[in-house]
Amino acid sequence: MKTFSKVPNPGEKTRIIICPLCGNKIYSNHWKINDSSFVKCSKCSLIYQNPQPIAEDVALRYDNSYFNYEITNENIFLNLILLGLKDVGFIPANIQTGTRKILDIGCATGLFLEFMKKNGWDAYGVEICESAADYGIINRNLNIYKGFLENLSVPHNSFDIIHFSHVIEHINDPLLFLENVYNLLKPGGVVYCVTPNISGFQARLFKQKWRSAIPDHLVLYSVKTLKMLFKNSNFKVIKYKTWGGLCANSGYPVFLKKILDKLAKPLGFGDVVIIKAVKPH
Ligand SMILES: [Zn+2]
């Protein structure tokens, strides 16, 4: 599966930032990918783009080409989301008594939300790509807010579960983003976050040619820095799992992919990580 990636639009503004995880100003150069520089924080080891494009400019990259990518691959993505959730013990069909409320941030065309709705959930989405959101609203009759999470007008303590898959790596200010997520969750509510794992085998092997080392990813998390992000945002990290040993078309023999795929999960060196965290009571 090829990761959606766009060359930054001409005229995008960038700015030098401090570490978005620990606020440290000192970093070393890590990877240069076309015109995008990834640096490593000298204190917490977070890998992030610096200088960094601003959120409004990044949002404009999610035009019709993104919608086409999402709609073409939506069944594959739903399957991956459900597999990831199962890995950390969440089976959407096992709904407890009463209707439960879920928010999917970066819900794209809404196939996962539709699946949740069919399983009895009160389902809401947030999506910055207008054509993807419209598809879910019109064709799936879903409740999707078009825009950024911080502009979503919903009372605090609203959701039992908040899910975001392949979103956090696109966010300029992940601490502010998680503060919003925290406020929207009910006490005892659970957050599920999926993101590429820079401490995985593929990132170590391919380095700046890694499929997730792209200008659209503003921050690249390791298992360690992702856990730190959630802890610093007052969440209790319950569980995490990684998966994916080698991607298809990596140029390596199929038998090696099979072996590495099988080992990635139990040994924790997978290419993608899912983290489950709780907002304490
Ligand atoms: Zn740092």
Coordinates of C-alpha atoms and ligand atoms in Angstrom, one line a residue:
M1 CA 0.0 0.0 0.0
K2 CA 1.4 3.3 -1.1
T3 CA 1.0 6.1 1.5
F4 CA -0.8 9.2 0.2
S5 CA 1.8 11.9 -0.4
K6 CA 1.8 15.2 -2.1
V7 CA 4.5 17.6 -3.0
P8 CA 3.9 20.8 -1.0
N9 CA 1.9 23.4 -2.9
P10 CA 3.9 26.4 -4.2
G11 CA 3.9 29.4 -1.8
E12 CA 3.3 27.3 1.4
K13 CA 4.6 29.1 4.5
T14 CA 7.0 27.4 6.9
R15 CA 8.3 28.4 10.3
I16 CA 11.0 27.3 12.7
I17 CA 9.4 25.6 15.7
I18 CA 10.5 24.2 19.1
C19 CA 10.0 20.5 19.8
P20 CA 6.3 19.9 19.7
L21 CA 6.6 17.3 22.4
C22 CA 9.0 18.7 25.1
G23 CA 9.5 22.4 24.0
N24 CA 13.3 22.0 23.7
K25 CA 14.9 24.3 21.1
I26 CA 18.0 22.1 20.3
Y27 CA 18.0 19.5 17.6
S28 CA 20.2 17.8 15.1
N29 CA 19.5 17.2 11.4
H30 CA 18.0 13.7 10.8
W31 CA 16.6 13.3 7.2
K32 CA 16.3 15.6 4.2
I33 CA 13.4 14.6 2.0
N34 CA 13.2 16.8 -1.1
D35 CA 12.7 20.3 0.5
S36 CA 11.5 19.0 3.8
S37 CA 13.9 18.7 6.7
F38 CA 13.3 16.3 9.5
V39 CA 15.2 16.9 12.8
K40 CA 15.7 15.0 16.0
C41 CA 15.1 16.7 19.4
S42 CA 18.3 16.5 21.5
K43 CA 16.2 16.0 24.7
C44 CA 13.2 13.7 23.9
S45 CA 14.4 12.2 20.5
L46 CA 11.2 13.2 18.7
I47 CA 11.6 13.3 14.9
Y48 CA 9.8 16.3 13.5
Q49 CA 9.8 18.6 10.4
N50 CA 11.6 21.8 11.0
P51 CA 11.0 24.3 9.5
Q52 CA 7.4 23.2 9.5
P53 CA 4.5 24.1 7.1
I54 CA 1.4 25.6 8.8
A55 CA -1.8 23.6 9.3
E56 CA -4.0 25.7 6.9
D57 CA -1.5 25.1 4.1
V58 CA -1.2 21.4 4.8
A59 CA -5.0 21.1 4.8
L60 CA -5.1 22.5 1.2
R61 CA -3.1 19.4 0.1
Y62 CA -6.1 17.3 0.9
D63 CA -8.0 17.9 -2.3
N64 CA -9.7 15.6 -4.8
S65 CA -6.6 13.5 -5.3
Y66 CA -6.8 12.6 -1.6
F67 CA -10.5 11.8 -1.9
N68 CA -9.8 9.5 -4.9
Y69 CA -7.1 7.7 -2.8
E70 CA -9.4 7.3 0.1
I71 CA -12.4 6.0 -1.9
T72 CA -10.3 3.6 -3.9
N73 CA -8.7 2.1 -0.8
E74 CA -11.5 2.4 1.8
N75 CA -12.3 -1.3 2.2
I76 CA -8.6 -2.0 2.8
F77 CA -8.4 0.8 5.3
L78 CA -11.5 -0.4 7.2
N79 CA -10.1 -3.9 7.4
L80 CA -6.8 -2.5 8.8
I81 CA -8.6 -0.3 11.3
L82 CA -10.6 -3.3 12.6
L83 CA -7.5 -5.5 12.8
G84 CA -5.6 -2.8 14.7
L85 CA -8.5 -2.3 17.2
K86 CA -8.8 -6.1 17.7
D87 CA -5.0 -6.2 18.5
V88 CA -5.6 -4.0 21.5
G89 CA -8.8 -5.8 22.5
F90 CA -11.6 -3.7 21.0
I91 CA -14.3 -5.4 19.1
P92 CA -16.9 -2.9 18.0
A93 CA -19.7 -5.5 17.8
N94 CA -19.4 -6.2 21.6
I95 CA -21.3 -3.1 22.5
Q96 CA -22.2 -2.7 26.1
T97 CA -25.7 -1.7 27.3
G98 CA -27.0 1.6 26.0
T99 CA -25.9 3.6 23.0
R100 CA -22.3 4.5 23.1
K101 CA -20.8 7.5 21.3
I102 CA -17.7 7.5 19.1
L103 CA -15.8 10.2 17.3
D104 CA -13.5 9.4 14.4
I105 CA -11.1 12.2 13.6
G106 CA -9.9 12.1 10.0
C107 CA -12.8 9.9 9.1
A108 CA -12.3 10.4 5.3
T109 CA -15.3 8.9 3.4
G110 CA -16.8 7.5 6.7
L111 CA -16.7 3.7 6.0
F112 CA -15.5 3.0 9.5
L113 CA -18.2 5.3 11.0
E114 CA -20.9 3.6 8.9
F115 CA -19.6 0.2 10.2
M116 CA -19.8 1.5 13.8
K117 CA -23.3 2.9 13.2
K118 CA -24.5 -0.5 11.9
N119 CA -23.1 -2.0 15.2
G120 CA -25.3 0.3 17.3
W121 CA -22.9 3.2 17.9
D122 CA -23.8 6.8 17.9
A123 CA -21.1 7.8 15.4
Y124 CA -19.6 11.2 14.6
G125 CA -16.7 12.2 12.3
V126 CA -14.3 15.1 11.7
E127 CA -12.6 15.5 8.3
I128 CA -10.7 18.3 6.6
C129 CA -11.0 17.0 3.1
E130 CA -14.3 18.5 1.9
S131 CA -15.1 16.0 -0.9
A132 CA -14.4 13.0 1.4
A133 CA -16.6 14.4 4.1
D134 CA -19.4 15.2 1.6
Y135 CA -19.3 11.7 0.3
G136 CA -19.9 10.3 3.9
I137 CA -22.6 12.9 4.6
I138 CA -24.5 12.4 1.3
N139 CA -24.0 8.8 0.5
R140 CA -23.8 7.3 4.0
N141 CA -26.0 9.7 5.9
L142 CA -23.3 10.3 8.5
N143 CA -22.7 13.2 10.9
I144 CA -19.3 14.6 9.8
Y145 CA -17.9 17.9 10.7
K146 CA -15.9 19.5 7.9
G147 CA -12.8 21.3 9.3
F148 CA -10.3 21.1 12.1
L149 CA -11.0 19.4 15.5
E150 CA -10.4 22.6 17.5
N151 CA -13.3 24.2 15.7
L152 CA -15.7 21.4 16.5
S153 CA -18.4 22.7 18.8
V154 CA -19.4 19.8 21.0
P155 CA -19.6 19.9 24.9
H156 CA -16.8 18.4 26.9
N157 CA -17.1 14.8 28.2
S158 CA -19.2 13.8 25.2
F159 CA -17.6 10.6 23.8
D160 CA -17.0 7.1 25.1
I161 CA -14.4 6.5 22.4
I162 CA -12.3 8.7 20.1
H163 CA -10.4 7.1 17.3
F164 CA -7.8 8.6 14.9
S165 CA -5.9 6.5 12.4
H166 CA -3.0 8.1 10.4
V167 CA -3.8 11.6 11.7
I168 CA -1.5 12.5 14.6
E169 CA 1.6 12.5 12.3
H170 CA -0.1 15.3 10.3
I171 CA -0.7 17.6 13.3
N172 CA 1.5 20.6 14.0
D173 CA 0.7 20.8 17.7
P174 CA 0.0 17.3 19.0
L175 CA -0.2 18.4 22.6
L176 CA -3.0 20.9 21.8
F177 CA -4.7 18.2 19.6
L178 CA -4.6 15.7 22.5
E179 CA -5.9 18.3 24.9
N180 CA -8.9 18.7 22.7
V181 CA -9.3 14.9 22.5
Y182 CA -9.0 14.7 26.3
N183 CA -11.7 17.4 26.8
L184 CA -14.1 15.7 24.4
L185 CA -13.8 12.3 26.0
K186 CA -15.9 11.2 29.0
P187 CA -13.9 10.4 32.2
G188 CA -13.0 6.7 31.7
G189 CA -13.3 7.2 27.9
V190 CA -10.8 5.5 25.6
V191 CA -8.7 6.8 22.8
Y192 CA -7.3 4.7 20.0
C193 CA -4.5 6.2 17.9
V194 CA -2.7 4.6 14.9
T195 CA 0.5 6.1 13.4
P196 CA 3.6 5.0 11.5
N197 CA 6.3 3.7 13.8
I198 CA 9.7 5.2 13.3
S199 CA 11.2 2.8 15.7
G200 CA 10.0 -0.1 13.5
F201 CA 12.1 -2.3 11.3
Q202 CA 11.2 -0.7 8.0
A203 CA 12.1 2.8 9.1
R204 CA 15.5 1.6 10.3
L205 CA 16.1 -0.3 7.0
F206 CA 14.9 2.2 4.5
K207 CA 15.7 5.4 6.5
Q208 CA 14.7 8.5 4.4
K209 CA 13.3 6.2 1.7
W210 CA 10.9 4.7 4.3
R211 CA 7.3 5.0 2.9
S212 CA 6.2 7.1 5.8
A213 CA 9.1 9.6 5.5
I214 CA 7.1 12.1 3.4
P215 CA 6.5 15.8 3.5
D216 CA 2.9 15.3 4.6
H217 CA 4.1 13.8 7.9
L218 CA 5.1 16.7 10.2
V219 CA 6.0 14.4 13.1
L220 CA 7.2 10.8 13.1
Y221 CA 6.7 8.9 16.4
S222 CA 8.6 6.0 17.9
V223 CA 6.7 3.8 20.4
K224 CA 8.6 5.7 23.1
T225 CA 7.8 9.3 21.9
L226 CA 4.1 8.3 21.2
K227 CA 3.7 7.0 24.8
M228 CA 5.4 10.1 26.1
L229 CA 2.9 12.3 24.1
F230 CA -0.1 10.5 25.7
K231 CA 1.4 10.6 29.2
N232 CA 2.2 14.3 28.9
S233 CA -1.4 14.9 27.9
N234 CA -2.7 13.3 31.1
F235 CA -3.8 10.0 29.5
K236 CA -3.0 6.6 31.0
V237 CA -1.5 4.4 28.4
I238 CA -3.1 0.9 28.6
K239 CA -1.7 -1.0 25.7
Y240 CA 0.1 -0.7 22.4
K241 CA 0.8 -3.1 19.5
T242 CA 2.8 -2.8 16.3
W243 CA 2.4 -4.7 13.0
G244 CA 3.8 -5.0 9.5
G245 CA 7.3 -6.4 8.9
L246 CA 7.9 -5.5 5.2
C247 CA 5.6 -3.7 2.8
A248 CA 4.6 -5.3 -0.5
N249 CA 6.9 -4.3 -3.5
S250 CA 9.8 -3.6 -1.1
G251 CA 12.1 -5.4 -3.5
Y252 CA 12.8 -8.2 -0.9
P253 CA 11.8 -11.8 -1.4
V254 CA 8.2 -12.8 -0.5
F255 CA 9.4 -15.4 2.0
L256 CA 11.3 -12.7 3.9
K257 CA 8.1 -10.5 4.0
K258 CA 6.1 -13.4 5.4
I259 CA 8.7 -14.2 8.1
L260 CA 9.1 -10.5 9.1
D261 CA 5.3 -9.9 9.1
K262 CA 4.8 -12.8 11.4
L263 CA 7.5 -11.7 13.8
A264 CA 6.8 -7.9 13.8
K265 CA 3.8 -8.1 16.1
P266 CA 5.1 -10.3 18.9
L267 CA 8.5 -8.7 18.9
G268 CA 7.2 -5.1 18.6
F269 CA 9.2 -3.9 15.5
G270 CA 6.2 -3.4 13.2
D271 CA 5.8 -0.5 10.8
V272 CA 2.6 0.9 12.3
V273 CA 1.7 1.3 16.0
I274 CA -1.7 1.4 17.7
I275 CA -1.9 2.9 21.2
K276 CA -4.9 2.5 23.6
A277 CA -5.1 5.2 26.3
V278 CA -7.7 6.2 28.9
K279 CA -8.8 9.5 30.3
P280 CA -8.7 8.7 34.0
H281 CA -11.8 9.2 36.2
Ligands
ZN1 ZN 11.7 17.1 22.5

